[in-house]
Amino acid sequence: MNRKQIAIIGGGIAGLTAAYYLQKEIEEKQLPYQVKLFEASNQVGGKIRTERKNGYVIERGPDSFLIRKESATRLAKEVGLEQDLVKNGTGQSYILVNNKLHKMPSGSFMGIPTEVRPFLFSSIFSVKGKLRAAGDFVLPKGPEATDQSLGKFFRRRFGDELVENLVEPLLSGIYAGDIDDLSLMATFPNFYQLEREHTSLVKGLQKTMPKKKKTKGPKPSMFYTLRNGLQSLVEALEEKINAGVIEKNVAVDHIEKKENSYHLLLGNGEVFKAHSIVLATPFFATQRMLSQYSFVDDFKKMGATSVANVALAFDQTAIKNDIDGTGFVVSRNNDYRITACTWTHKKWPETAAPEGKALLRCYLGRPLDEGVVDLSDEEIVAIAMKDLNKIMNITDQPEFAVITRWKDSMPQYSVGHKERIDLITDEMARHLPGVYLAGSSYRGIGIPDCIDQGEAAVQKVLTYLK
Ligand code: FAD
């Protein structure tokens, strides 16, 4: 039988998800299609990478996924990892403001208060800052807008202090971007809707957030990881995908449209003919593969920031001033170069470190300080140790350090992002039928968002080929 070929380009979580669910549909419905996944590097998983060393589980990229967005949990269960799902420890988290650690006020959602008291008594803000933030209760709605920056939107409602001391450091932890450049509509469109419907964001959140049960126990976990690290999801997927589907060390350099198919020009000089394609690659790779189409030029307007992280392993006795909590984020008005630190052995007490050991994971790299990523390993460890010692008193050098650099790896959803992606998607439907985008450059950066996009691409491919 002459089977139609489906090519998936990129073996990160979006591409692997597409390959897995396509294979499942093809087998269940006995469809006459064949799948091939091309991955440029020598391993699949993309940003998801775990280092297992001396009993530690060290994440080089993401360490968890949101439970609330169900697709990642569903996929983990599908591939047999239900028993390995582990919830995060829910200890106190902190924020570093004016060179001091402060408790994160309880009842905040991405830094926006849902309860007034914890903010009123928080040491993070001055009286003036608190009064300005209370403006949210009385200020009118902003003008209707197609898009605006997160910074502009939140500064208008709450003033600069709440934004800079709380919202910005929390959001930069996710997007590694500049809050005054990041798109509201591509990241948190629900905040815009809340303002339209309730005017005050605080009141809107109070009305719409699920009510917390007033129990005494620990607060509920929001994240899952996997016992042996998130890479085990990648490994399980790879194992389930039939032999011969995944081609590693084969980059796709260019895509040409022919009469009844697409020709993929591969890095090894060969040509692969496909009837439908899922582009699960970062935006700049997608732009290069389709460079003859001017509508992908919009991708040149997109940026990607570089970040690094360093995991430092210690004996717990080396940490003299051990703080009870799971970690902290750093606001910009500090003399710190790290942007956050997770006390990994406390966030993941069951999995991250062996008994009696501590694993601290520091993050570096922010707009205007991306150069830090290019420093040597020794320099990065020294920066992290110097910053940690301002608050923690660590007497020994780490037993070992694992440093990971992610160059140009965090796609930036700047103002207008959603419209740009919608436009490119429309143009692709006209000029390149059967070719679909999926992954973190496009419609959501978190692991569940990438999985959702992989699954959505599967349905589009199947509808197109029918
Ligand atoms: P990628 O993982 O980037 O995969 C793309 C793949 O395409 C790569 O393997 C690449 O080699 C391949 N490729 C590129 N060009 C070509 C080509 N021409 N031909 C063939 N293959 C090609 N998300 C969370 O939900 N929770 C977290 O805790 C979290 N933390 C993070 C921490 C860090 C340090 C980073 C960097 C990201 C984090 N994220 C987190 C985000 C999340 O990990 C990523 O958005 C997601 O894994 C990206 O998946 P992807 O499939 O879209 O792309």
Short mmCIF file of C-alpha atoms in Angstrom, two decimals, residues 96-380:
data_model
loop_
_atom_site.label_atom_id
_atom_site.label_comp_id
_atom_site.label_asym_id
_atom_site.label_seq_id
_atom_site.Cartn_x
_atom_site.Cartn_y
_atom_site.Cartn_z
CA LEU A 96 14.30 39.20 47.78
CA VAL A 97 13.61 42.93 47.91
CA ASN A 98 16.10 45.60 49.00
CA ASN A 99 18.66 42.86 49.73
CA LYS A 100 16.41 41.13 52.28
CA LEU A 101 14.28 37.98 52.09
CA HIS A 102 10.58 38.56 52.63
CA LYS A 103 7.83 35.96 52.84
CA MET A 104 5.70 35.77 49.71
CA PRO A 105 2.34 37.20 50.75
CA SER A 106 -0.23 34.43 50.86
CA GLY A 107 -3.25 34.58 48.57
CA SER A 108 -1.56 36.04 45.53
CA PHE A 109 -2.00 34.85 41.98
CA MET A 110 1.06 35.72 39.87
CA GLY A 111 1.68 38.51 42.37
CA ILE A 112 -1.85 39.91 42.19
CA PRO A 113 -3.53 39.92 45.59
CA THR A 114 -6.67 37.87 46.15
CA GLU A 115 -6.68 38.61 49.89
CA VAL A 116 -6.06 42.11 51.20
CA ARG A 117 -4.65 41.41 54.69
CA PRO A 118 -1.42 39.60 53.73
CA PHE A 119 -0.56 42.49 51.40
CA LEU A 120 -1.45 45.12 53.94
CA PHE A 121 0.98 43.57 56.44
CA SER A 122 3.66 42.55 53.92
CA SER A 123 7.14 44.00 54.40
CA ILE A 124 7.71 43.99 50.63
CA PHE A 125 5.99 47.31 50.00
CA SER A 126 6.18 50.82 51.41
CA VAL A 127 3.03 52.51 52.72
CA LYS A 128 3.03 54.61 49.56
CA GLY A 129 3.30 51.45 47.43
CA LYS A 130 0.39 49.84 49.28
CA LEU A 131 -1.79 52.92 48.87
CA ARG A 132 -1.01 53.05 45.17
CA ALA A 133 -1.78 49.32 44.77
CA ALA A 134 -5.16 49.90 46.45
CA GLY A 135 -5.90 52.14 43.45
CA ASP A 136 -7.02 48.92 41.76
CA PHE A 137 -10.28 49.14 43.74
CA VAL A 138 -11.21 52.56 42.37
CA LEU A 139 -9.44 53.06 39.03
CA PRO A 140 -11.60 52.82 35.90
CA LYS A 141 -11.00 50.21 33.18
CA GLY A 142 -8.23 50.94 30.73
CA PRO A 143 -9.09 51.54 27.09
CA GLU A 144 -10.00 48.52 24.96
CA ALA A 145 -6.80 47.28 23.40
CA THR A 146 -5.75 44.57 20.99
CA ASP A 147 -2.61 44.13 23.07
CA GLN A 148 -0.31 45.92 25.49
CA SER A 149 2.66 44.98 27.61
CA LEU A 150 2.16 43.22 30.94
CA GLY A 151 4.14 46.05 32.53
CA LYS A 152 1.90 48.79 31.16
CA PHE A 153 -1.25 46.93 32.17
CA PHE A 154 -0.22 46.07 35.75
CA ARG A 155 1.57 49.37 36.42
CA ARG A 156 -1.62 51.24 35.50
CA ARG A 157 -3.71 49.21 37.94
CA PHE A 158 -1.27 48.75 40.86
CA GLY A 159 1.62 51.20 40.43
CA ASP A 160 5.31 50.48 39.92
CA GLU A 161 6.16 49.12 43.35
CA LEU A 162 3.88 46.07 43.37
CA VAL A 163 4.88 45.34 39.78
CA GLU A 164 8.62 45.63 40.34
CA ASN A 165 8.80 43.99 43.76
CA LEU A 166 6.43 41.10 43.12
CA VAL A 167 4.79 40.65 39.70
CA GLU A 168 7.94 41.16 37.62
CA PRO A 169 10.21 38.67 39.43
CA LEU A 170 7.48 36.01 39.38
CA LEU A 171 6.75 36.47 35.70
CA SER A 172 10.40 36.66 34.68
CA GLY A 173 10.81 33.26 36.31
CA ILE A 174 8.50 31.89 33.66
CA TYR A 175 9.28 33.99 30.58
CA ALA A 176 12.82 35.28 31.26
CA GLY A 177 11.68 38.46 29.57
CA ASP A 178 11.14 42.15 30.07
CA ILE A 179 7.73 42.77 31.61
CA ASP A 180 7.49 46.06 29.72
CA ASP A 181 7.83 44.17 26.45
CA LEU A 182 5.93 40.94 27.14
CA SER A 183 2.48 40.66 25.60
CA LEU A 184 -0.53 40.59 27.90
CA MET A 185 -2.68 38.79 25.33
CA ALA A 186 -0.13 36.06 24.61
CA THR A 187 0.61 35.34 28.28
CA PHE A 188 -2.29 36.22 30.58
CA PRO A 189 -5.28 37.29 28.45
CA ASN A 190 -7.52 36.31 31.37
CA PHE A 191 -6.28 39.38 33.31
CA TYR A 192 -7.48 41.60 30.46
CA GLN A 193 -10.88 39.85 30.55
CA LEU A 194 -11.04 40.25 34.33
CA GLU A 195 -10.57 44.01 33.97
CA ARG A 196 -13.23 44.21 31.25
CA GLU A 197 -15.72 42.30 33.42
CA HIS A 198 -14.91 43.39 36.98
CA THR A 199 -12.75 46.54 36.54
CA SER A 200 -10.78 45.72 39.72
CA LEU A 201 -8.45 42.75 39.20
CA VAL A 202 -8.45 41.97 42.93
CA LYS A 203 -12.24 41.83 43.06
CA GLY A 204 -12.33 39.90 39.80
CA LEU A 205 -9.92 37.27 41.13
CA GLN A 206 -11.86 37.03 44.39
CA LYS A 207 -15.05 36.32 42.46
CA THR A 208 -13.61 33.90 39.92
CA MET A 209 -10.87 31.93 41.69
CA PRO A 210 -12.00 28.60 43.15
CA LYS A 211 -12.62 29.10 46.86
CA LYS A 212 -9.91 27.61 49.06
CA LYS A 213 -11.13 25.23 51.74
CA LYS A 214 -10.36 26.67 55.16
CA THR A 215 -8.42 23.66 56.42
CA LYS A 216 -5.39 23.82 58.67
CA GLY A 217 -3.16 21.44 56.61
CA PRO A 218 -0.52 22.40 54.05
CA LYS A 219 -1.63 24.32 50.96
CA PRO A 220 -2.31 22.13 47.91
CA SER A 221 0.52 21.38 45.47
CA MET A 222 0.32 23.00 42.07
CA PHE A 223 3.04 21.07 40.25
CA TYR A 224 4.02 17.54 39.34
CA THR A 225 7.45 16.23 38.60
CA LEU A 226 8.49 12.64 37.89
CA ARG A 227 10.38 10.51 40.39
CA ASN A 228 13.39 10.02 38.11
CA GLY A 229 13.22 13.43 36.53
CA LEU A 230 11.19 14.88 33.68
CA GLN A 231 13.45 13.21 31.15
CA SER A 232 11.71 9.96 32.05
CA LEU A 233 8.65 11.31 30.18
CA VAL A 234 10.84 11.78 27.12
CA GLU A 235 12.37 8.32 27.55
CA ALA A 236 8.95 6.68 27.96
CA LEU A 237 7.66 8.42 24.83
CA GLU A 238 10.73 7.40 22.86
CA GLU A 239 10.23 3.81 23.94
CA LYS A 240 6.57 3.81 22.87
CA ILE A 241 7.27 5.33 19.46
CA ASN A 242 7.96 2.56 16.93
CA ALA A 243 11.53 1.84 15.90
CA GLY A 244 12.56 3.67 12.74
CA VAL A 245 10.23 6.65 13.30
CA ILE A 246 12.74 8.91 15.04
CA GLU A 247 15.79 10.02 13.05
CA LYS A 248 18.34 11.71 15.31
CA ASN A 249 21.23 13.83 14.06
CA VAL A 250 19.20 14.79 11.01
CA ALA A 251 18.30 18.46 10.69
CA VAL A 252 15.79 19.68 8.15
CA ASP A 253 17.41 22.59 6.33
CA HIS A 254 14.71 23.63 3.93
CA ILE A 255 11.16 22.82 2.85
CA GLU A 256 9.96 23.11 -0.75
CA LYS A 257 6.39 22.80 -1.91
CA LYS A 258 5.89 20.51 -4.88
CA GLU A 259 2.70 19.62 -6.74
CA ASN A 260 1.39 16.88 -4.43
CA SER A 261 3.84 16.88 -1.57
CA TYR A 262 6.56 18.76 0.25
CA HIS A 263 10.26 18.09 -0.19
CA LEU A 264 12.31 18.28 2.98
CA LEU A 265 15.97 18.96 2.28
CA LEU A 266 17.86 17.19 5.02
CA GLY A 267 21.21 18.08 6.51
CA ASN A 268 22.61 14.73 5.34
CA GLY A 269 21.96 15.69 1.71
CA GLU A 270 18.89 13.48 1.28
CA VAL A 271 15.37 14.57 0.35
CA PHE A 272 12.31 13.34 2.25
CA LYS A 273 8.88 13.61 0.64
CA ALA A 274 5.98 14.37 3.00
CA HIS A 275 2.28 15.00 2.51
CA SER A 276 1.82 16.81 5.78
CA ILE A 277 4.28 18.40 8.23
CA VAL A 278 4.32 19.37 11.91
CA LEU A 279 6.90 22.06 12.52
CA ALA A 280 7.79 21.56 16.20
CA THR A 281 10.93 23.70 15.98
CA PRO A 282 11.87 27.06 17.53
CA PHE A 283 10.70 30.05 15.50
CA PHE A 284 14.13 30.88 14.06
CA ALA A 285 14.56 27.32 12.71
CA THR A 286 11.04 27.46 11.23
CA GLN A 287 11.84 30.79 9.59
CA ARG A 288 15.03 29.36 8.03
CA MET A 289 13.25 26.27 6.68
CA LEU A 290 10.60 28.43 5.01
CA SER A 291 12.77 31.45 4.19
CA GLN A 292 11.36 31.79 0.64
CA TYR A 293 7.99 32.84 2.13
CA SER A 294 7.92 36.49 3.17
CA PHE A 295 5.10 35.86 5.66
CA VAL A 296 7.53 34.07 7.99
CA ASP A 297 9.70 37.24 8.06
CA ASP A 298 7.60 38.24 11.07
CA PHE A 299 9.52 35.60 13.03
CA LYS A 300 12.59 37.82 12.60
CA LYS A 301 10.84 40.32 14.89
CA MET A 302 10.76 37.72 17.65
CA GLY A 303 13.56 37.47 20.16
CA ALA A 304 14.80 34.71 22.41
CA THR A 305 16.69 35.27 25.65
CA SER A 306 19.56 33.25 27.05
CA VAL A 307 19.50 31.83 30.55
CA ALA A 308 21.68 29.54 32.63
CA ASN A 309 21.24 27.58 35.80
CA VAL A 310 23.62 26.00 38.24
CA ALA A 311 22.72 23.15 40.59
CA LEU A 312 24.99 23.05 43.66
CA ALA A 313 25.17 19.88 45.76
CA PHE A 314 26.10 20.07 49.46
CA ASP A 315 26.04 18.10 52.61
CA GLN A 316 23.20 19.63 54.62
CA THR A 317 25.64 20.43 57.44
CA ALA A 318 27.41 22.90 55.14
CA ILE A 319 24.38 25.19 55.19
CA LYS A 320 24.61 27.03 58.48
CA ASN A 321 21.71 29.39 58.03
CA ASP A 322 19.14 27.00 56.63
CA ILE A 323 15.92 28.81 55.82
CA ASP A 324 12.64 26.97 56.10
CA GLY A 325 11.16 27.18 52.63
CA THR A 326 11.33 26.11 49.02
CA GLY A 327 13.21 29.02 47.47
CA PHE A 328 13.14 32.64 46.47
CA VAL A 329 12.91 34.95 43.49
CA VAL A 330 14.97 38.13 43.23
CA SER A 331 13.43 41.49 42.38
CA ARG A 332 15.57 43.80 40.27
CA ASN A 333 16.36 46.37 42.94
CA ASN A 334 19.06 44.24 44.59
CA ASP A 335 22.79 43.73 44.28
CA TYR A 336 22.22 40.13 43.15
CA ARG A 337 23.05 38.54 39.84
CA ILE A 338 21.11 35.33 40.36
CA THR A 339 17.44 35.78 39.47
CA ALA A 340 16.04 33.01 41.67
CA CYS A 341 17.05 29.99 43.69
CA THR A 342 15.13 26.79 44.33
CA TRP A 343 15.94 24.82 47.47
CA THR A 344 15.38 21.76 45.37
CA HIS A 345 15.71 19.22 48.20
CA LYS A 346 12.81 20.98 49.93
CA LYS A 347 10.67 21.59 46.86
CA TRP A 348 11.06 17.91 45.91
CA PRO A 349 11.90 16.21 49.23
CA GLU A 350 11.13 12.72 47.90
CA THR A 351 13.28 12.86 44.79
CA ALA A 352 15.88 15.58 44.33
CA ALA A 353 18.65 14.71 46.78
CA PRO A 354 19.79 11.75 48.86
CA GLU A 355 19.16 11.76 52.63
CA GLY A 356 21.26 14.38 54.43
CA LYS A 357 22.12 16.27 51.22
CA ALA A 358 21.02 19.61 49.87
CA LEU A 359 20.62 20.69 46.24
CA LEU A 360 20.36 24.41 45.51
CA ARG A 361 19.50 25.45 41.98
CA CYS A 362 20.28 29.04 41.04
CA TYR A 363 19.08 30.76 37.88
CA LEU A 364 20.98 33.44 35.97
CA GLY A 365 20.34 35.61 32.94
CA ARG A 366 17.82 38.38 32.51
CA PRO A 367 17.36 41.15 29.96
CA LEU A 368 20.50 43.38 30.16
CA ASP A 369 22.44 40.56 31.86
CA GLU A 370 22.39 37.77 29.33
CA GLY A 371 26.20 37.90 29.09
CA VAL A 372 26.37 35.97 32.35
CA VAL A 373 25.51 32.84 30.35
CA ASP A 374 28.86 33.07 28.52
CA LEU A 375 30.96 33.13 31.68
CA SER A 376 33.06 30.10 32.60
CA ASP A 377 31.74 27.37 34.91
CA GLU A 378 34.00 28.62 37.72
CA GLU A 379 32.71 32.18 37.35
CA ILE A 380 29.07 31.06 37.38
#
